CSV table of C-alpha atoms in Angstrom, one decimal:
chain,number,residue,atom,x,y,z
A,1,MET,CA,90.4,123.6,103.1
A,2,ALA,CA,92.8,123.7,100.1
A,3,LYS,CA,95.0,120.9,99.5
A,4,THR,CA,98.9,121.4,99.9
A,5,THR,CA,101.5,119.6,97.8
A,6,THR,CA,105.0,119.5,99.3
A,7,LEU,CA,108.2,118.4,97.6
A,8,TYR,CA,111.6,117.5,99.0
A,9,ILE,CA,114.5,116.6,96.7
A,10,GLU,CA,117.1,114.7,98.6
A,11,ASP,CA,120.5,113.3,97.4
A,12,ALA,CA,119.0,109.8,96.8
A,13,GLU,CA,115.3,110.3,96.2
A,14,ILE,CA,112.4,112.7,95.7
A,15,LYS,CA,109.5,112.7,98.2
A,16,VAL,CA,106.0,114.2,97.5
A,17,LEU,CA,103.2,114.4,100.0
A,18,VAL,CA,99.5,115.8,99.5
A,19,ASN,CA,97.5,116.9,102.5
A,20,ASN,CA,94.1,118.3,102.9
A,21,GLY,CA,94.2,120.0,106.2
A,22,LYS,CA,95.3,117.6,108.9
A,23,LYS,CA,94.7,114.5,106.7
A,24,ILE,CA,97.4,113.1,104.4
A,25,GLU,CA,95.8,112.0,101.2
A,26,LYS,CA,98.7,110.9,99.0
A,27,TRP,CA,102.5,110.3,99.4
A,28,ALA,CA,105.1,108.9,97.2
A,29,SER,CA,108.8,108.7,96.5
A,30,SER,CA,111.1,108.0,93.5
A,31,PRO,CA,114.8,107.1,93.7
A,32,LEU,CA,117.5,109.1,91.9
A,33,GLU,CA,120.6,107.9,90.2
A,34,THR,CA,123.7,108.3,92.4
A,35,GLY,CA,125.4,111.7,91.6
A,36,LEU,CA,122.4,113.6,90.3
A,37,VAL,CA,122.2,115.4,93.8
A,38,ILE,CA,125.2,115.9,96.0
A,39,ASP,CA,124.7,117.4,99.5
A,40,GLY,CA,121.5,119.1,98.3
A,41,LEU,CA,123.1,120.7,95.1
A,42,ILE,CA,121.4,119.4,92.1
A,43,GLN,CA,124.1,118.4,89.4
A,44,ASP,CA,121.8,117.5,86.6
A,45,GLU,CA,118.7,119.7,86.7
A,46,THR,CA,117.1,118.3,83.5
A,47,LYS,CA,117.3,114.7,84.8
A,48,VAL,CA,116.0,115.6,88.1
A,49,SER,CA,113.1,117.7,86.6
A,50,GLU,CA,112.2,114.7,84.5
A,51,ALA,CA,112.2,112.6,87.5
A,52,ILE,CA,109.8,114.9,89.2
A,53,LYS,CA,107.4,115.0,86.2
A,54,THR,CA,107.4,111.2,86.0
A,55,LEU,CA,106.6,110.9,89.7
A,56,PHE,CA,103.8,113.4,89.5
A,57,SER,CA,102.3,111.8,86.3
A,58,ARG,CA,102.6,108.3,88.0
A,59,GLU,CA,100.8,109.4,91.1
A,60,LYS,CA,98.3,111.6,89.2
A,61,ILE,CA,99.2,114.6,91.2
A,62,PRO,CA,98.4,118.0,89.4
A,63,ALA,CA,101.4,120.0,88.2
A,64,GLY,CA,100.5,123.2,90.0
A,65,ARG,CA,101.3,125.1,93.1
A,66,VAL,CA,104.0,123.4,95.4
A,67,VAL,CA,105.9,124.1,98.6
A,68,ALA,CA,109.4,122.7,98.4
A,69,ALA,CA,112.3,122.3,100.8
A,70,MET,CA,116.1,122.5,100.2
A,71,SER,CA,118.8,120.7,102.2
A,72,GLY,CA,120.2,122.5,105.3
A,73,LEU,CA,123.7,121.4,104.4
A,74,LYS,CA,126.2,124.4,104.2
A,75,SER,CA,123.4,126.8,105.4
A,76,ILE,CA,124.2,128.8,108.5
A,77,PHE,CA,121.6,129.6,111.2
A,78,ARG,CA,122.0,132.4,113.7
A,79,ILE,CA,119.9,134.6,116.1
A,80,ILE,CA,121.1,138.3,116.2
A,81,THR,CA,120.3,141.2,118.5
A,82,LEU,CA,120.2,144.7,117.1
A,83,PRO,CA,119.3,148.0,119.0
A,84,ALA,CA,115.9,149.2,118.1
A,85,VAL,CA,116.2,150.9,114.8
A,86,PRO,CA,113.5,152.6,112.4
A,87,LYS,CA,111.8,150.1,110.2
A,88,ASN,CA,113.0,151.9,107.1
A,89,ILE,CA,116.6,151.0,107.8
A,90,LEU,CA,116.0,147.6,109.6
A,91,ASP,CA,116.8,145.6,106.5
A,92,GLU,CA,120.2,147.2,105.8
A,93,ALA,CA,121.0,146.8,109.6
A,94,ILE,CA,120.3,143.2,109.3
A,95,LYS,CA,122.4,142.7,106.1
A,96,ASN,CA,125.3,144.5,107.9
A,97,GLU,CA,125.1,142.4,111.1
A,98,ALA,CA,124.9,139.2,108.9
A,99,ASN,CA,128.0,140.1,107.0
A,100,ARG,CA,129.7,140.3,110.5
A,101,VAL,CA,128.5,137.1,112.1
A,102,ILE,CA,128.2,134.8,109.0
A,103,PRO,CA,131.6,133.1,108.5
A,104,THR,CA,131.2,132.4,104.7
A,105,PRO,CA,131.3,135.3,102.0
A,106,MET,CA,127.8,136.7,101.8
A,107,ASP,CA,128.1,137.1,98.0
A,108,GLN,CA,127.9,133.2,97.8
A,109,ASN,CA,124.7,133.0,99.9
A,110,TYR,CA,121.3,134.4,100.1
A,111,LEU,CA,120.0,135.9,103.3
A,112,SER,CA,116.7,135.1,104.8
A,113,TYR,CA,115.4,136.2,108.0
A,114,GLN,CA,112.5,136.7,110.5
A,115,ILE,CA,111.9,139.3,113.1
A,116,LEU,CA,111.4,137.6,116.5
A,117,PRO,CA,109.3,138.8,119.6
A,118,SER,CA,111.7,141.2,121.4
A,119,ALA,CA,111.9,143.7,124.2
A,120,GLN,CA,111.1,147.3,123.3
A,121,SER,CA,114.7,148.4,123.3
A,122,GLU,CA,116.0,145.8,120.8
A,123,THR,CA,115.2,143.7,117.8
A,124,LYS,CA,116.0,139.9,117.8
A,125,VAL,CA,116.1,138.4,114.3
A,126,PHE,CA,116.5,134.7,113.2
A,127,ILE,CA,118.8,134.7,110.1
A,128,VAL,CA,119.9,132.0,107.6
A,129,ALA,CA,122.6,132.3,105.0
A,130,HIS,CA,121.8,129.5,102.4
A,131,PRO,CA,124.1,128.8,99.6
A,132,LYS,CA,123.2,130.4,96.2
A,133,ASN,CA,124.2,127.5,94.0
A,134,THR,CA,121.9,125.0,95.9
A,135,THR,CA,119.1,127.4,96.2
A,136,ASP,CA,119.2,128.3,92.5
A,137,SER,CA,119.4,124.7,91.5
A,138,VAL,CA,116.4,123.7,93.4
A,139,VAL,CA,114.2,126.6,92.2
A,140,ARG,CA,115.4,126.2,88.5
A,141,THR,CA,114.8,122.4,88.6
A,142,ILE,CA,111.2,122.8,90.0
A,143,ASN,CA,110.4,125.4,87.3
A,144,LYS,CA,111.7,123.0,84.7
A,145,ALA,CA,109.4,120.4,85.9
A,146,GLY,CA,106.4,122.7,85.1
A,147,LEU,CA,105.5,123.4,88.8
A,148,ARG,CA,104.7,126.6,90.4
A,149,LEU,CA,107.0,127.1,93.4
A,150,GLU,CA,105.4,129.5,95.9
A,151,VAL,CA,107.4,128.7,99.1
A,152,LEU,CA,110.9,127.5,99.5
A,153,ASP,CA,111.6,126.1,103.0
A,154,ILE,CA,114.9,124.7,104.5
A,155,ALA,CA,114.7,121.1,105.7
A,156,PRO,CA,115.8,121.4,109.4
A,157,LEU,CA,113.4,124.3,109.8
A,158,ALA,CA,110.6,122.2,108.5
A,159,LEU,CA,111.6,119.4,110.8
A,160,CYS,CA,111.7,121.9,113.8
A,161,ARG,CA,108.0,122.7,112.9
A,162,CYS,CA,106.8,119.1,113.5
A,163,ALA,CA,107.7,119.2,117.3
A,164,ASN,CA,104.7,120.5,119.1
A,165,LEU,CA,106.8,121.5,122.1
A,166,GLU,CA,108.2,124.8,123.3
A,167,LYS,CA,111.5,123.1,124.5
A,168,VAL,CA,112.9,120.1,122.8
A,169,ILE,CA,115.9,118.5,121.2
A,170,ILE,CA,115.4,117.0,117.8
A,171,VAL,CA,117.6,114.4,115.9
A,172,SER,CA,116.8,113.1,112.5
A,173,ASN,CA,118.8,111.2,109.9
A,174,TRP,CA,118.1,109.6,106.7
A,175,LEU,CA,121.0,107.9,104.9
A,176,ASP,CA,124.0,110.2,105.2
A,177,ASN,CA,122.2,113.3,106.1
A,178,VAL,CA,121.8,114.3,109.9
A,179,ASP,CA,119.9,117.2,111.4
A,180,ILE,CA,120.2,118.3,115.1
A,181,ALA,CA,118.2,121.1,116.6
A,182,ILE,CA,117.7,122.5,120.0
A,183,ILE,CA,114.4,124.5,120.4
A,184,ILE,CA,113.7,126.9,123.3
A,185,ASP,CA,110.6,128.9,123.5
A,186,ARG,CA,109.6,127.8,120.1
A,187,ILE,CA,112.6,129.2,118.5
A,188,PRO,CA,115.4,126.9,117.0
A,189,GLN,CA,118.3,128.1,119.1
A,190,VAL,CA,121.0,125.9,117.5
A,191,ILE,CA,120.8,123.9,114.2
A,192,ARG,CA,123.4,121.6,112.8
A,193,SER,CA,123.1,119.8,109.5
A,194,LEU,CA,125.9,117.5,108.4
A,195,SER,CA,126.7,114.8,105.9
A,196,LEU,CA,128.1,111.4,107.0
A,197,PRO,CA,130.4,109.0,104.9
A,198,ILE,CA,127.7,106.4,104.7
A,199,GLU,CA,129.7,104.1,102.2
A,200,SER,CA,132.4,103.4,104.8
A,201,GLN,CA,130.4,103.3,108.0
A,202,SER,CA,128.1,100.6,109.7
A,203,LEU,CA,125.0,101.7,111.4
A,204,ALA,CA,126.7,101.5,114.8
A,205,GLU,CA,129.5,103.7,113.5
A,206,ARG,CA,127.0,106.3,112.1
A,207,ILE,CA,125.0,106.3,115.5
A,208,SER,CA,128.3,106.8,117.3
A,209,THR,CA,129.2,109.7,115.0
A,210,ILE,CA,125.6,111.2,115.6
A,211,ALA,CA,126.0,110.8,119.3
A,212,GLU,CA,129.2,112.8,119.2
A,213,GLU,CA,127.6,115.5,117.3
A,214,LEU,CA,124.5,115.6,119.6
A,215,ALA,CA,126.9,115.9,122.6
A,216,ARG,CA,128.9,118.7,120.9
A,217,THR,CA,125.7,120.6,120.0
A,218,ILE,CA,124.5,120.5,123.5
A,219,THR,CA,127.8,121.5,125.0
A,220,PHE,CA,127.9,124.4,122.5
A,221,TYR,CA,124.3,125.6,123.7
A,222,ASN,CA,125.2,125.2,127.2
A,223,SER,CA,128.4,127.2,127.1
A,224,SER,CA,126.6,130.1,125.4
A,225,HIS,CA,123.5,129.8,127.9
A,226,ALA,CA,125.4,129.4,131.2
A,227,GLU,CA,122.3,130.9,133.0
A,228,SER,CA,119.8,128.4,131.8
A,229,PRO,CA,121.7,125.2,130.4
A,230,LEU,CA,119.7,122.3,129.1
A,231,ASP,CA,118.8,119.7,131.7
A,232,GLU,CA,117.3,116.2,131.8
A,233,SER,CA,113.8,117.4,131.7
A,234,VAL,CA,114.2,118.5,127.9
A,235,PRO,CA,112.9,115.6,125.8
A,236,VAL,CA,114.8,114.2,122.8
A,237,LEU,CA,112.7,113.3,119.7
A,238,VAL,CA,114.1,111.3,116.9
A,239,SER,CA,113.0,110.7,113.4
A,240,GLY,CA,114.2,109.1,110.1
A,241,GLU,CA,116.3,105.9,110.4
A,242,LEU,CA,116.8,106.5,114.1
A,243,ALA,CA,113.1,106.1,114.6
A,244,LYS,CA,113.4,102.5,113.3
A,245,GLU,CA,116.2,101.6,115.5
A,246,PRO,CA,115.0,102.1,119.2
A,247,ASP,CA,117.7,99.6,120.4
A,248,SER,CA,120.3,102.2,119.4
A,249,TRP,CA,118.9,105.0,121.5
A,250,PRO,CA,120.9,104.3,124.6
A,251,LEU,CA,124.2,104.8,122.4
A,252,LEU,CA,122.8,108.0,121.1
A,253,LEU,CA,122.2,109.5,124.5
A,254,ASP,CA,125.4,108.0,125.8
A,255,GLU,CA,125.8,109.6,129.3
A,256,LEU,CA,122.6,111.7,129.0
A,257,SER,CA,119.5,110.8,131.0
A,258,ASN,CA,116.9,112.8,128.9
A,259,GLN,CA,113.7,111.0,127.9
A,260,ILE,CA,113.8,109.9,124.3
A,261,SER,CA,111.0,109.0,121.9
A,262,ILE,CA,109.9,109.2,118.2
A,263,LEU,CA,108.9,112.5,116.9
A,264,PRO,CA,105.1,112.0,116.5
A,265,SER,CA,103.2,112.8,113.2
A,266,PRO,CA,101.2,115.9,113.4
A,267,PHE,CA,98.9,114.5,110.7
A,268,VAL,CA,96.3,111.8,110.3
A,269,ALA,CA,97.0,109.0,107.8
A,270,SER,CA,96.4,105.4,107.1
A,271,GLU,CA,98.3,102.7,108.9
A,272,ASP,CA,100.7,102.0,106.0
A,273,PHE,CA,102.0,105.6,106.1
A,274,ASP,CA,105.4,106.0,107.7
A,275,PRO,CA,105.9,109.4,109.2
A,276,SER,CA,109.6,109.2,109.8
A,277,VAL,CA,110.2,109.0,106.0
A,278,TYR,CA,108.1,112.1,105.3
A,279,ILE,CA,108.8,114.3,108.4
A,280,VAL,CA,110.3,117.2,106.3
A,281,ASN,CA,107.3,117.2,104.0
A,282,MET,CA,104.9,117.3,107.0
A,283,GLY,CA,106.9,120.3,108.5
A,284,MET,CA,106.4,122.1,105.2
A,285,ALA,CA,102.7,121.3,105.2
A,286,ILE,CA,102.3,122.7,108.8
A,287,ARG,CA,103.2,126.1,107.7
A,288,GLU,CA,100.2,126.2,105.5
A,289,LEU,CA,97.7,125.3,108.3
A,290,PRO,CA,95.8,128.0,110.2
A,291,ALA,CA,97.3,128.8,113.6
A,292,SER,CA,95.4,127.7,116.8
A,293,THR,CA,95.8,128.4,120.4
A,294,ASP,CA,97.1,124.7,121.3
A,295,ASN,CA,100.0,125.0,118.8
A,296,HIS,CA,103.5,125.1,120.2
A,297,ASN,CA,105.4,124.5,116.9
A,298,SER,CA,108.4,126.4,115.9
A,299,LEU,CA,107.6,130.1,115.2
A,300,ILE,CA,110.1,130.2,112.1
A,301,ASN,CA,108.2,130.1,108.9
A,302,PHE,CA,109.8,132.6,106.4
A,303,ASN,CA,110.0,131.9,102.5
A,304,ALA,CA,113.6,131.4,101.7
A,305,MET,CA,113.0,131.8,97.9
A,306,PRO,CA,114.8,134.8,96.5
A,307,GLY,CA,112.7,137.7,95.8
A,308,PHE,CA,113.4,137.9,92.0
A,309,TYR,CA,112.0,134.2,91.7
A,310,LYS,CA,108.7,135.1,93.4
A,311,PRO,CA,105.6,135.9,91.6
A,312,LYS,CA,105.2,139.4,90.9
A,313,GLY,CA,102.8,141.3,93.0
A,314,THR,CA,101.8,144.9,94.1
A,315,SER,CA,102.0,146.7,97.4
A,316,PRO,CA,100.4,150.0,98.6
A,317,VAL,CA,102.6,153.2,98.9
A,318,ALA,CA,101.9,155.9,101.6
A,319,ILE,CA,100.7,159.3,100.5
A,320,LEU,CA,103.5,161.9,101.2
A,321,VAL,CA,103.3,165.6,101.6
A,322,PRO,CA,104.3,167.7,98.7
A,323,THR,CA,107.6,168.8,99.8
A,324,VAL,CA,108.7,165.3,100.7
A,325,ILE,CA,107.4,164.2,97.3
A,326,VAL,CA,109.6,166.6,95.5
A,327,LEU,CA,112.6,165.3,97.5
A,328,LEU,CA,111.9,161.7,97.0
A,329,VAL,CA,111.2,162.2,93.2
A,330,GLY,CA,114.7,163.7,93.1
A,331,GLY,CA,116.1,160.7,94.7
A,332,LEU,CA,114.4,158.4,92.5
A,333,VAL,CA,115.4,160.2,89.3
A,334,TRP,CA,119.0,160.1,90.6
A,335,GLY,CA,118.6,156.3,91.1
A,336,TRP,CA,117.2,155.9,87.5
A,337,PHE,CA,120.1,157.5,85.9
A,338,TYR,CA,122.5,155.6,88.1
A,339,ILE,CA,120.8,152.4,86.9
A,340,ASP,CA,121.2,153.6,83.4
A,341,ASP,CA,124.8,154.1,84.1
A,342,MET,CA,125.1,150.5,85.4
A,343,LYS,CA,123.9,149.2,82.1
A,344,GLN,CA,127.3,150.1,80.8
A,345,LYS,CA,129.1,148.3,83.7
A,346,ASN,CA,127.4,144.9,83.9
A,347,ASN,CA,130.5,143.2,85.7
A,348,THR,CA,129.9,145.4,88.7
A,349,LEU,CA,125.9,145.6,88.5
A,350,GLU,CA,125.1,143.7,91.8
A,351,PRO,CA,127.4,145.9,94.3
A,352,GLN,CA,126.3,149.1,92.6
A,353,VAL,CA,122.6,148.3,93.0
A,354,GLN,CA,123.2,147.6,96.6
A,355,VAL,CA,125.0,150.8,97.2
A,356,GLN,CA,122.2,152.7,95.5
A,357,GLU,CA,119.5,150.9,97.5
A,358,THR,CA,121.5,151.7,100.7
A,359,ALA,CA,121.6,155.5,99.8
A,360,LEU,CA,117.8,155.4,99.2
A,361,ILE,CA,117.2,153.9,102.5
A,362,GLN,CA,119.3,156.7,104.2
A,363,LYS,CA,117.6,159.4,102.2
A,364,ARG,CA,114.1,158.1,103.3
A,365,ALA,CA,115.3,158.1,107.1
A,366,GLU,CA,116.2,161.8,106.5
A,367,LEU,CA,113.0,162.6,104.8
A,368,SER,CA,111.0,161.0,107.7
A,369,ALA,CA,112.2,163.8,110.0
A,370,ILE,CA,111.2,166.5,107.5
A,371,ASN,CA,107.8,164.8,107.3
A,372,ILE,CA,107.3,165.3,111.0
A,373,GLN,CA,108.2,168.9,110.8
A,374,LEU,CA,105.8,169.4,108.0
A,375,SER,CA,102.9,167.7,109.5
A,376,ASN,CA,101.5,170.9,111.1
A,377,THR,CA,101.2,172.7,107.8
A,378,GLN,CA,99.2,169.7,106.0
A,379,LYS,CA,95.7,171.4,106.6
A,380,SER,CA,96.8,174.3,104.4
A,381,LEU,CA,97.7,172.0,101.5
A,382,THR,CA,94.2,170.7,100.7
A,383,SER,CA,93.8,173.1,97.7
A,384,ILE,CA,96.6,171.3,95.8
A,385,GLU,CA,95.5,167.7,96.6
A,386,PRO,CA,94.9,166.9,92.9
A,387,VAL,CA,98.4,167.9,92.2
A,388,VAL,CA,99.6,165.6,94.9
A,389,THR,CA,97.7,162.8,93.6
A,390,VAL,CA,99.3,163.2,90.0
A,391,LEU,CA,102.7,163.5,91.5
A,392,ASN,CA,102.1,160.4,93.5
A,393,ASP,CA,101.0,158.5,90.4
A,394,MET,CA,104.0,159.7,88.6
A,395,LEU,CA,106.3,158.7,91.5
A,396,TRP,CA,104.8,155.2,91.9
A,397,ASP,CA,105.2,154.6,88.1
A,398,MET,CA,108.8,155.5,88.4
A,399,TYR,CA,109.3,153.5,91.4
A,400,GLN,CA,107.7,150.4,89.8
A,401,GLY,CA,109.7,150.9,86.6
A,402,ARG,CA,113.0,151.1,88.7
A,403,GLU,CA,112.2,148.1,90.7
A,404,THR,CA,111.3,146.0,87.7
A,405,ILE,CA,114.4,146.9,85.7
A,406,THR,CA,116.6,146.5,88.9
A,407,GLY,CA,115.0,142.9,89.3
A,408,ASP,CA,115.6,142.2,85.7
A,409,TYR,CA,119.2,143.1,85.9
A,410,LYS,CA,119.8,141.1,89.0
A,411,ALA,CA,118.1,137.9,87.5
A,412,ILE,CA,120.1,138.2,84.3
A,413,TYR,CA,123.3,138.3,86.3
A,414,ASN,CA,122.6,135.6,88.8
A,415,LEU,CA,121.0,133.1,86.4
A,416,HIS,CA,124.1,133.0,84.1
A,417,SER,CA,126.6,130.2,84.3
A,418,SER,CA,130.5,130.4,84.2
A,419,ASN,CA,130.1,129.3,80.4
A,420,ILE,CA,128.4,132.6,79.7
A,421,GLY,CA,129.9,136.2,79.5
A,422,PHE,CA,128.5,139.5,78.7
A,423,TYR,CA,129.3,142.4,76.4
A,424,THR,CA,126.3,144.6,77.0
A,425,ILE,CA,122.8,144.6,78.5
A,426,ASP,CA,120.7,147.5,77.0
A,427,TYR,CA,117.2,148.5,78.1
A,428,GLY,CA,115.2,150.5,75.5
A,429,PRO,CA,113.8,150.1,71.9
A,430,TYR,CA,115.2,147.1,70.0
A,431,ASN,CA,117.7,148.5,67.5
A,432,GLY,CA,118.3,145.2,65.6
A,433,TYR,CA,116.4,143.9,62.5
A,434,LYS,CA,115.6,140.3,63.6
A,435,ILE,CA,112.3,141.2,65.4
A,436,VAL,CA,109.7,143.9,65.4
A,437,THR,CA,108.3,145.2,68.7
A,438,LYS,CA,107.1,148.6,69.7
A,439,THR,CA,107.8,148.2,73.5
A,440,ASN,CA,111.1,148.7,75.4
A,441,VAL,CA,113.0,145.4,75.7
A,442,LEU,CA,116.2,144.1,77.4
A,443,THR,CA,118.8,143.2,74.8
A,444,ILE,CA,121.6,140.9,76.1
A,445,ARG,CA,124.8,140.6,73.9
A,446,GLY,CA,127.6,138.2,75.0
A,447,TYR,CA,129.4,135.0,74.4
A,448,GLY,CA,129.1,131.4,75.2
A,449,LEU,CA,131.7,128.8,75.2
A,450,THR,CA,129.4,126.4,73.5
A,451,LYS,CA,126.0,126.7,71.8
A,452,THR,CA,124.5,124.4,74.4
A,453,ALA,CA,125.5,126.9,77.1
A,454,ILE,CA,123.7,129.6,75.3
A,455,LEU,CA,120.6,127.5,74.8
A,456,GLU,CA,120.6,126.4,78.5
A,457,TYR,CA,121.0,130.0,79.6
A,458,ALA,CA,117.9,131.1,77.5
A,459,GLY,CA,116.0,128.2,78.9
A,460,VAL,CA,116.9,129.3,82.5
A,461,LEU,CA,115.7,132.8,81.7
A,462,ARG,CA,112.4,131.4,80.3
A,463,GLY,CA,112.1,129.3,83.5
A,464,SER,CA,112.3,132.2,85.7
A,465,ASN,CA,108.9,133.4,84.3
A,466,ARG,CA,110.1,137.1,84.7
A,467,TRP,CA,109.5,137.8,81.0
A,468,GLN,CA,106.6,137.2,78.5
A,469,ASP,CA,109.1,136.1,75.8
A,470,VAL,CA,112.8,135.2,75.6
A,471,ILE,CA,114.0,135.2,72.0
A,472,ILE,CA,117.5,134.1,70.8
A,473,THR,CA,117.9,136.4,67.8
A,474,GLU,CA,121.5,135.4,66.9
A,475,ILE,CA,124.1,132.8,67.6
A,476,VAL,CA,127.5,133.3,65.6
A,477,LYS,CA,130.7,131.4,65.9
A,478,ASP,CA,133.6,133.8,66.6
A,479,ILE,CA,137.0,132.2,65.5
A,480,SER,CA,139.1,135.4,65.9
A,481,ASP,CA,140.7,134.1,69.2
A,482,SER,CA,142.7,131.0,69.6
A,483,VAL,CA,139.8,129.5,71.4
A,484,SER,CA,136.5,129.6,69.4
A,485,THR,CA,133.3,131.1,71.2
A,486,TYR,CA,129.9,131.9,70.1
A,487,ASP,CA,128.6,135.4,70.1
A,488,PHE,CA,124.8,135.7,70.9
A,489,GLU,CA,122.0,138.1,71.2
A,490,ILE,CA,119.0,137.5,73.4
A,491,VAL,CA,115.9,139.7,73.6
A,492,LEU,CA,113.8,139.8,76.7
A,493,ILE,CA,110.2,141.1,76.3
A,494,ASN,CA,107.7,142.0,79.0
């Protein structure tokens, strides 16, 4: 069985664990300077990435594929119910409902979700809105450390995966971070992640605060599930510092009479291994293990890494009848010119792409009805199958080109900092004189408040691994305004 390396970047330390199946082979941690990471948001990506490199080198862990987790702080977890809708518009329906139920602006969050087992007339979905700045900082830092991030988990979801029970309450704390989860039928129903002011609180005060949050979480669940509230038969499992303080458990439960015990380790390790310290790492590792009939772990195991960060891949495309192909080609050509127009309006690129994708989804829904009507005539079209094949190849090439450019534009926009501005982003032959290339390229022309900001932006673009080469062709100081800036040109080559 292949080994799995998991990485968790906390505010105060970095934790790494290597397992081979159910056996833990290596584990280690490295402290971080105060202020490098605050509430899960990495403030100094360079220093933290260097700390990761040092830790991997010290422990002789290969710098390859990793599964990592980000903090659950400021993430919002919900279960939504939709009416049964066609698969081709399900994604848009989920996004619309998320916009309605998530209390923070969705343009500040990434949305991840997983379809849950549901009745035939409805669709239940587990959704998470996780902050873009925290997510991006974790992905960029791991890329800078020279690692290949394949899966991004969220700490409380990894924690839930460690409990091999269908119904349970989990409480875990480490320093100033606290995660509380209520799991029913292997689905986290309520998750609360919060930060405590550890500097000003004693252990007793922190436990009192955690007890209040636990009681508040249970009350919230019971108020929304009056037909099946939690009772004393639901066990409470603790991890982290609470696992080391059994004398504090009565204070934690307060008036509750539930059974309380330590969240057991799902892995085999030597006696000197402390599972309560690496519980999040183990939760990440569980998702990589093959499923078995005696597993009762949480079912939630989606990859929270935004799509444009993920390694490129290919997917099959269904063969459409000729009439549908003609209509769809027309829709994609319209989308292509729409994207071309967006190159002249970079400041509105993101919402325009979303509008265009919504229109394409609606068009596909209309085309599916036409496809049903045409199914009876399919036998008469066999003589033109070669033409259909050619058209499909052309359609797929256009679709792939559109998807690639759309992803490139999103990455360029999302990876820039507030110290970077854009004049133009052009796709096509390079029309400058600094480099020679025969392929189409993306040419970014803009300005930076400092040279360092420009160099860091180019480094982030390289770290995203979307392009074969990222070349800074020009940095020129502009002193025409009262505040000097630096104009730049960056060429991205695939």
